[in-house]
PDB file of N, CA and C in Angstrom:
ATOM      1  N   MET A 836       0.808  -1.139  -0.016  1.00 91.00           N
ATOM      2  CA  MET A 836      -0.005  -0.033   0.037  1.00 91.00           C
ATOM      3  C   MET A 836       0.880   1.261   0.003  1.00 91.00           C
ATOM      4  N   LYS A 837       0.507   2.136  -0.788  1.00 95.00           N
ATOM      5  CA  LYS A 837       1.228   3.507  -0.821  1.00 95.00           C
ATOM      6  C   LYS A 837       0.220   4.522  -0.398  1.00 95.00           C
ATOM      7  N   ILE A 838       0.712   5.511   0.308  1.00 93.00           N
ATOM      8  CA  ILE A 838      -0.091   6.635   0.716  1.00 93.00           C
ATOM      9  C   ILE A 838       0.405   7.886   0.104  1.00 93.00           C
ATOM     10  N   PHE A 839      -0.492   8.677  -0.557  1.00 94.00           N
ATOM     11  CA  PHE A 839      -0.127   9.931  -1.142  1.00 94.00           C
ATOM     12  C   PHE A 839      -0.853  10.961  -0.500  1.00 94.00           C
ATOM     13  N   ASN A 840      -0.163  12.061  -0.118  1.00 90.00           N
ATOM     14  CA  ASN A 840      -0.704  13.218   0.540  1.00 90.00           C
ATOM     15  C   ASN A 840      -0.766  14.392  -0.446  1.00 90.00           C
ATOM     16  N   HIS A 841      -0.222  14.179  -1.606  1.00 94.00           N
ATOM     17  CA  HIS A 841      -0.219  15.318  -2.579  1.00 94.00           C
ATOM     18  C   HIS A 841      -0.664  14.803  -3.926  1.00 94.00           C
ATOM     19  N   ILE A 842      -1.519  15.504  -4.538  1.00 93.00           N
ATOM     20  CA  ILE A 842      -2.158  15.021  -5.877  1.00 93.00           C
ATOM     21  C   ILE A 842      -1.134  14.826  -6.885  1.00 93.00           C
ATOM     22  N   ALA A 843      -0.119  15.749  -6.935  1.00 97.00           N
ATOM     23  CA  ALA A 843       0.970  15.630  -8.004  1.00 97.00           C
ATOM     24  C   ALA A 843       1.620  14.280  -7.939  1.00 97.00           C
ATOM     25  N   ASP A 844       1.937  13.914  -6.654  1.00 97.00           N
ATOM     26  CA  ASP A 844       2.693  12.608  -6.468  1.00 97.00           C
ATOM     27  C   ASP A 844       1.763  11.439  -6.972  1.00 97.00           C
ATOM     28  N   LEU A 845       0.509  11.481  -6.637  1.00 97.00           N
ATOM     29  CA  LEU A 845      -0.405  10.427  -7.075  1.00 97.00           C
ATOM     30  C   LEU A 845      -0.507  10.438  -8.645  1.00 97.00           C
ATOM     31  N   GLN A 846      -0.636  11.586  -9.226  1.00 97.00           N
ATOM     32  CA  GLN A 846      -0.707  11.649 -10.686  1.00 97.00           C
ATOM     33  C   GLN A 846       0.482  11.113 -11.390  1.00 97.00           C
ATOM     34  N   SER A 847       1.676  11.416 -10.846  1.00 98.00           N
ATOM     35  CA  SER A 847       2.874  10.869 -11.408  1.00 98.00           C
ATOM     36  C   SER A 847       2.882   9.306 -11.332  1.00 98.00           C
ATOM     37  N   PHE A 848       2.488   8.793 -10.125  1.00 98.00           N
ATOM     38  CA  PHE A 848       2.505   7.401  -9.980  1.00 98.00           C
ATOM     39  C   PHE A 848       1.491   6.671 -10.979  1.00 98.00           C
ATOM     40  N   LEU A 849       0.338   7.263 -11.012  1.00 98.00           N
ATOM     41  CA  LEU A 849      -0.707   6.748 -11.886  1.00 98.00           C
ATOM     42  C   LEU A 849      -0.298   6.873 -13.402  1.00 98.00           C
ATOM     43  N   ASN A 850       0.321   7.978 -13.786  1.00 98.00           N
ATOM     44  CA  ASN A 850       0.623   8.170 -15.182  1.00 98.00           C
ATOM     45  C   ASN A 850       1.739   7.143 -15.575  1.00 98.00           C
ATOM     46  N   THR A 851       2.618   6.829 -14.731  1.00 97.00           N
ATOM     47  CA  THR A 851       3.595   5.861 -14.976  1.00 97.00           C
ATOM     48  C   THR A 851       2.931   4.499 -15.315  1.00 97.00           C
ATOM     49  N   HIS A 852       1.969   4.113 -14.507  1.00 97.00           N
ATOM     50  CA  HIS A 852       1.329   2.850 -14.779  1.00 97.00           C
ATOM     51  C   HIS A 852       0.265   2.899 -15.887  1.00 97.00           C
ATOM     52  N   LYS A 853      -0.308   4.008 -16.187  1.00 97.00           N
ATOM     53  CA  LYS A 853      -1.189   4.135 -17.346  1.00 97.00           C
ATOM     54  C   LYS A 853      -0.307   3.884 -18.626  1.00 97.00           C
ATOM     55  N   GLN A 854       0.891   4.469 -18.627  1.00 98.00           N
ATOM     56  CA  GLN A 854       1.784   4.284 -19.803  1.00 98.00           C
ATOM     57  C   GLN A 854       2.159   2.719 -20.046  1.00 98.00           C
ATOM     58  N   LYS A 855       2.073   1.965 -18.991  1.00 98.00           N
ATOM     59  CA  LYS A 855       2.375   0.641 -19.077  1.00 98.00           C
ATOM     60  C   LYS A 855       1.092  -0.248 -19.308  1.00 98.00           C
ATOM     61  N   GLY A 856      -0.024   0.444 -19.599  1.00 98.00           N
ATOM     62  CA  GLY A 856      -1.309  -0.232 -19.919  1.00 98.00           C
ATOM     63  C   GLY A 856      -2.047  -0.811 -18.759  1.00 98.00           C
ATOM     64  N   LYS A 857      -1.671  -0.438 -17.520  1.00 98.00           N
ATOM     65  CA  LYS A 857      -2.332  -0.906 -16.339  1.00 98.00           C
ATOM     66  C   LYS A 857      -3.766  -0.397 -16.259  1.00 98.00           C
ATOM     67  N   LYS A 858      -4.632  -1.216 -15.675  1.00 98.00           N
ATOM     68  CA  LYS A 858      -5.981  -0.789 -15.424  1.00 98.00           C
ATOM     69  C   LYS A 858      -6.097  -0.347 -14.083  1.00 98.00           C
ATOM     70  N   ILE A 859      -6.691   0.870 -13.837  1.00 98.00           N
ATOM     71  CA  ILE A 859      -6.716   1.550 -12.628  1.00 98.00           C
ATOM     72  C   ILE A 859      -8.142   1.773 -12.086  1.00 98.00           C
ATOM     73  N   GLY A 860      -8.474   1.372 -10.931  1.00 98.00           N
ATOM     74  CA  GLY A 860      -9.780   1.504 -10.342  1.00 98.00           C
ATOM     75  C   GLY A 860      -9.763   2.569  -9.211  1.00 98.00           C
ATOM     76  N   PHE A 861     -10.933   3.061  -8.924  1.00 97.00           N
ATOM     77  CA  PHE A 861     -11.051   4.112  -7.900  1.00 97.00           C
ATOM     78  C   PHE A 861     -12.190   3.870  -6.946  1.00 97.00           C
ATOM     79  N   VAL A 862     -12.007   3.969  -5.710  1.00 97.00           N
ATOM     80  CA  VAL A 862     -13.046   3.720  -4.656  1.00 97.00           C
ATOM     81  C   VAL A 862     -12.998   5.044  -3.814  1.00 97.00           C
ATOM     82  N   PRO A 863     -14.011   5.951  -3.973  1.00 93.00           N
ATOM     83  CA  PRO A 863     -14.034   7.162  -3.172  1.00 93.00           C
ATOM     84  C   PRO A 863     -14.720   6.944  -1.795  1.00 93.00           C
ATOM     85  N   THR A 864     -14.214   7.528  -0.808  1.00 91.00           N
ATOM     86  CA  THR A 864     -14.816   7.452   0.490  1.00 91.00           C
ATOM     87  C   THR A 864     -14.879   8.785   1.165  1.00 91.00           C
ATOM     88  N   LEU A 865     -15.626   9.000   2.219  1.00 83.00           N
ATOM     89  CA  LEU A 865     -15.627  10.198   2.981  1.00 83.00           C
ATOM     90  C   LEU A 865     -15.105   9.917   4.428  1.00 83.00           C
ATOM     91  N   GLY A 866     -14.200   9.014   4.507  1.00 76.00           N
ATOM     92  CA  GLY A 866     -13.603   8.628   5.805  1.00 76.00           C
ATOM     93  C   GLY A 866     -14.571   7.621   6.465  1.00 76.00           C
ATOM     94  N   ALA A 867     -14.339   7.386   7.701  1.00 78.00           N
ATOM     95  CA  ALA A 867     -15.042   6.369   8.593  1.00 78.00           C
ATOM     96  C   ALA A 867     -15.299   5.156   7.827  1.00 78.00           C
ATOM     97  N   LEU A 868     -14.185   4.511   7.441  1.00 86.00           N
ATOM     98  CA  LEU A 868     -14.181   3.250   6.590  1.00 86.00           C
ATOM     99  C   LEU A 868     -14.979   2.213   7.394  1.00 86.00           C
ATOM    100  N   HIS A 869     -15.744   1.436   6.665  1.00 91.00           N
ATOM    101  CA  HIS A 869     -16.609   0.275   7.194  1.00 91.00           C
ATOM    102  C   HIS A 869     -16.536  -0.838   6.107  1.00 91.00           C
ATOM    103  N   ASP A 870     -17.162  -1.983   6.587  1.00 95.00           N
ATOM    104  CA  ASP A 870     -17.125  -3.211   5.787  1.00 95.00           C
ATOM    105  C   ASP A 870     -17.635  -2.951   4.328  1.00 95.00           C
ATOM    106  N   GLY A 871     -18.511  -2.061   4.103  1.00 95.00           N
ATOM    107  CA  GLY A 871     -18.936  -1.805   2.689  1.00 95.00           C
ATOM    108  C   GLY A 871     -17.760  -1.257   1.862  1.00 95.00           C
ATOM    109  N   HIS A 872     -17.050  -0.260   2.514  1.00 93.00           N
ATOM    110  CA  HIS A 872     -15.945   0.268   1.682  1.00 93.00           C
ATOM    111  C   HIS A 872     -14.942  -0.882   1.517  1.00 93.00           C
ATOM    112  N   LEU A 873     -14.623  -1.689   2.477  1.00 95.00           N
ATOM    113  CA  LEU A 873     -13.633  -2.784   2.304  1.00 95.00           C
ATOM    114  C   LEU A 873     -14.090  -3.665   1.213  1.00 95.00           C
ATOM    115  N   SER A 874     -15.350  -3.999   1.068  1.00 97.00           N
ATOM    116  CA  SER A 874     -15.904  -4.868   0.000  1.00 97.00           C
ATOM    117  C   SER A 874     -15.722  -4.190  -1.338  1.00 97.00           C
ATOM    118  N   LEU A 875     -15.895  -2.943  -1.443  1.00 97.00           N
ATOM    119  CA  LEU A 875     -15.603  -2.222  -2.707  1.00 97.00           C
ATOM    120  C   LEU A 875     -14.188  -2.232  -3.114  1.00 97.00           C
ATOM    121  N   ILE A 876     -13.337  -2.116  -2.055  1.00 97.00           N
ATOM    122  CA  ILE A 876     -11.840  -2.091  -2.279  1.00 97.00           C
ATOM    123  C   ILE A 876     -11.445  -3.543  -2.745  1.00 97.00           C
ATOM    124  N   GLU A 877     -11.992  -4.611  -2.124  1.00 98.00           N
ATOM    125  CA  GLU A 877     -11.615  -5.910  -2.571  1.00 98.00           C
ATOM    126  C   GLU A 877     -12.072  -6.142  -4.011  1.00 98.00           C
ATOM    127  N   GLN A 878     -13.299  -5.746  -4.304  1.00 98.00           N
ATOM    128  CA  GLN A 878     -13.789  -5.917  -5.758  1.00 98.00           C
ATOM    129  C   GLN A 878     -12.870  -5.144  -6.744  1.00 98.00           C
ATOM    130  N   CYS A 879     -12.537  -3.933  -6.327  1.00 98.00           N
ATOM    131  CA  CYS A 879     -11.657  -3.130  -7.202  1.00 98.00           C
ATOM    132  C   CYS A 879     -10.286  -3.866  -7.417  1.00 98.00           C
ATOM    133  N   LYS A 880      -9.757  -4.339  -6.349  1.00 98.00           N
ATOM    134  CA  LYS A 880      -8.484  -5.054  -6.447  1.00 98.00           C
ATOM    135  C   LYS A 880      -8.536  -6.275  -7.365  1.00 98.00           C
ATOM    136  N   ALA A 881      -9.780  -6.971  -7.268  1.00 98.00           N
ATOM    137  CA  ALA A 881      -9.872  -8.148  -8.139  1.00 98.00           C
ATOM    138  C   ALA A 881     -10.117  -7.873  -9.637  1.00 98.00           C
ATOM    139  N   LYS A 882     -10.579  -6.632  -9.936  1.00 98.00           N
ATOM    140  CA  LYS A 882     -10.858  -6.347 -11.360  1.00 98.00           C
ATOM    141  C   LYS A 882      -9.865  -5.458 -12.000  1.00 98.00           C
ATOM    142  N   THR A 883      -8.977  -4.830 -11.299  1.00 98.00           N
ATOM    143  CA  THR A 883      -8.010  -3.925 -11.780  1.00 98.00           C
ATOM    144  C   THR A 883      -6.511  -4.287 -11.416  1.00 98.00           C
ATOM    145  N   ASP A 884      -5.599  -3.600 -12.025  1.00 98.00           N
ATOM    146  CA  ASP A 884      -4.243  -3.824 -11.663  1.00 98.00           C
ATOM    147  C   ASP A 884      -3.820  -2.955 -10.433  1.00 98.00           C
ATOM    148  N   ILE A 885      -4.447  -1.836 -10.411  1.00 98.00           N
ATOM    149  CA  ILE A 885      -4.199  -0.805  -9.256  1.00 98.00           C
ATOM    150  C   ILE A 885      -5.504  -0.279  -8.766  1.00 98.00           C
ATOM    151  N   CYS A 886      -5.627  -0.297  -7.402  1.00 98.00           N
ATOM    152  CA  CYS A 886      -6.853   0.195  -6.799  1.00 98.00           C
ATOM    153  C   CYS A 886      -6.441   1.483  -5.950  1.00 98.00           C
ATOM    154  N   VAL A 887      -7.082   2.544  -6.276  1.00 98.00           N
ATOM    155  CA  VAL A 887      -6.900   3.821  -5.615  1.00 98.00           C
ATOM    156  C   VAL A 887      -8.099   4.025  -4.818  1.00 98.00           C
ATOM    157  N   CYS A 888      -7.880   4.325  -3.512  1.00 96.00           N
ATOM    158  CA  CYS A 888      -8.979   4.649  -2.546  1.00 96.00           C
ATOM    159  C   CYS A 888      -8.656   6.012  -1.942  1.00 96.00           C
ATOM    160  N   SER A 889      -9.660   6.949  -2.068  1.00 92.00           N
ATOM    161  CA  SER A 889      -9.530   8.178  -1.450  1.00 92.00           C
ATOM    162  C   SER A 889     -10.190   8.152  -0.073  1.00 92.00           C
ATOM    163  N   ILE A 890      -9.558   8.727   0.840  1.00 86.00           N
ATOM    164  CA  ILE A 890     -10.102   8.814   2.246  1.00 86.00           C
ATOM    165  C   ILE A 890      -9.987  10.328   2.570  1.00 86.00           C
ATOM    166  N   PHE A 891     -11.182  11.027   2.308  1.00 82.00           N
ATOM    167  CA  PHE A 891     -11.221  12.402   2.412  1.00 82.00           C
ATOM    168  C   PHE A 891     -12.416  12.793   3.299  1.00 82.00           C
ATOM    169  N   VAL A 892     -12.103  13.524   4.332  1.00 84.00           N
ATOM    170  CA  VAL A 892     -13.178  14.087   5.217  1.00 84.00           C
ATOM    171  C   VAL A 892     -13.229  15.572   4.799  1.00 84.00           C
ATOM    172  N   ASN A 893     -14.368  15.917   4.258  1.00 83.00           N
ATOM    173  CA  ASN A 893     -14.634  17.357   3.711  1.00 83.00           C
ATOM    174  C   ASN A 893     -15.308  18.137   4.827  1.00 83.00           C
ATOM    175  N   PRO A 894     -14.594  19.055   5.412  1.00 87.00           N
ATOM    176  CA  PRO A 894     -15.210  19.877   6.495  1.00 87.00           C
ATOM    177  C   PRO A 894     -16.473  20.645   6.092  1.00 87.00           C
ATOM    178  N   THR A 895     -16.626  20.918   4.745  1.00 87.00           N
ATOM    179  CA  THR A 895     -17.873  21.629   4.338  1.00 87.00           C
ATOM    180  C   THR A 895     -19.165  20.783   4.445  1.00 87.00           C
ATOM    181  N   GLN A 896     -19.007  19.439   4.604  1.00 84.00           N
ATOM    182  CA  GLN A 896     -20.145  18.633   4.691  1.00 84.00           C
ATOM    183  C   GLN A 896     -20.755  18.633   6.122  1.00 84.00           C
ATOM    184  N   PHE A 897     -20.174  19.324   7.116  1.00 88.00           N
ATOM    185  CA  PHE A 897     -20.576  19.343   8.421  1.00 88.00           C
ATOM    186  C   PHE A 897     -21.098  20.728   8.755  1.00 88.00           C
ATOM    187  N   ASP A 898     -22.374  20.832   9.194  1.00 90.00           N
ATOM    188  CA  ASP A 898     -22.944  22.091   9.592  1.00 90.00           C
ATOM    189  C   ASP A 898     -22.391  22.601  10.951  1.00 90.00           C
ATOM    190  N   ASP A 899     -22.281  21.546  11.800  1.00 90.00           N
ATOM    191  CA  ASP A 899     -21.809  21.902  13.175  1.00 90.00           C
ATOM    192  C   ASP A 899     -20.347  21.457  13.320  1.00 90.00           C
ATOM    193  N   PRO A 900     -19.414  22.408  13.610  1.00 88.00           N
ATOM    194  CA  PRO A 900     -18.009  22.105  13.738  1.00 88.00           C
ATOM    195  C   PRO A 900     -17.758  20.983  14.689  1.00 88.00           C
ATOM    196  N   SER A 901     -18.653  20.857  15.744  1.00 91.00           N
ATOM    197  CA  SER A 901     -18.290  19.829  16.760  1.00 91.00           C
ATOM    198  C   SER A 901     -18.536  18.467  16.084  1.00 91.00           C
ATOM    199  N   ASP A 902     -19.501  18.303  15.152  1.00 88.00           N
ATOM    200  CA  ASP A 902     -19.645  17.013  14.454  1.00 88.00           C
ATOM    201  C   ASP A 902     -18.384  16.653  13.703  1.00 88.00           C
ATOM    202  N   LEU A 903     -17.725  17.613  13.052  1.00 86.00           N
ATOM    203  CA  LEU A 903     -16.470  17.323  12.392  1.00 86.00           C
ATOM    204  C   LEU A 903     -15.400  16.872  13.369  1.00 86.00           C
ATOM    205  N   GLU A 904     -15.371  17.442  14.534  1.00 87.00           N
ATOM    206  CA  GLU A 904     -14.363  17.074  15.536  1.00 87.00           C
ATOM    207  C   GLU A 904     -14.581  15.616  16.000  1.00 87.00           C
ATOM    208  N   LYS A 905     -15.857  15.174  16.009  1.00 84.00           N
ATOM    209  CA  LYS A 905     -16.184  13.822  16.574  1.00 84.00           C
ATOM    210  C   LYS A 905     -16.152  12.751  15.408  1.00 84.00           C
ATOM    211  N   TYR A 906     -16.044  13.217  14.149  1.00 82.00           N
ATOM    212  CA  TYR A 906     -16.109  12.292  13.066  1.00 82.00           C
ATOM    213  C   TYR A 906     -14.810  11.419  13.010  1.00 82.00           C
ATOM    214  N   PRO A 907     -15.070  10.041  12.941  1.00 73.00           N
ATOM    215  CA  PRO A 907     -13.872   9.103  12.943  1.00 73.00           C
ATOM    216  C   PRO A 907     -13.001   9.315  11.727  1.00 73.00           C
ATOM    217  N   ARG A 908     -11.793   9.153  11.898  1.00 70.00           N
ATOM    218  CA  ARG A 908     -10.682   9.374  10.838  1.00 70.00           C
ATOM    219  C   ARG A 908      -9.802   8.114  10.867  1.00 70.00           C
TER     220      ARG A 908
END
């Protein structure tokens, strides 16, 4: 597993693999990973060469800042 914190690094990694003809899948999440996410990741891994999973907690999706503070990461 590789962790990317900067989009440019991810793009460079993926472009290298695209040039080699690799099939890339994507599983977007909003954090708080659960069994449903893990199932999607397993399916992606089975059907592609590279599975990318985003784990992004978007502060704008919370009306109450205290909800964001309590949200699992």
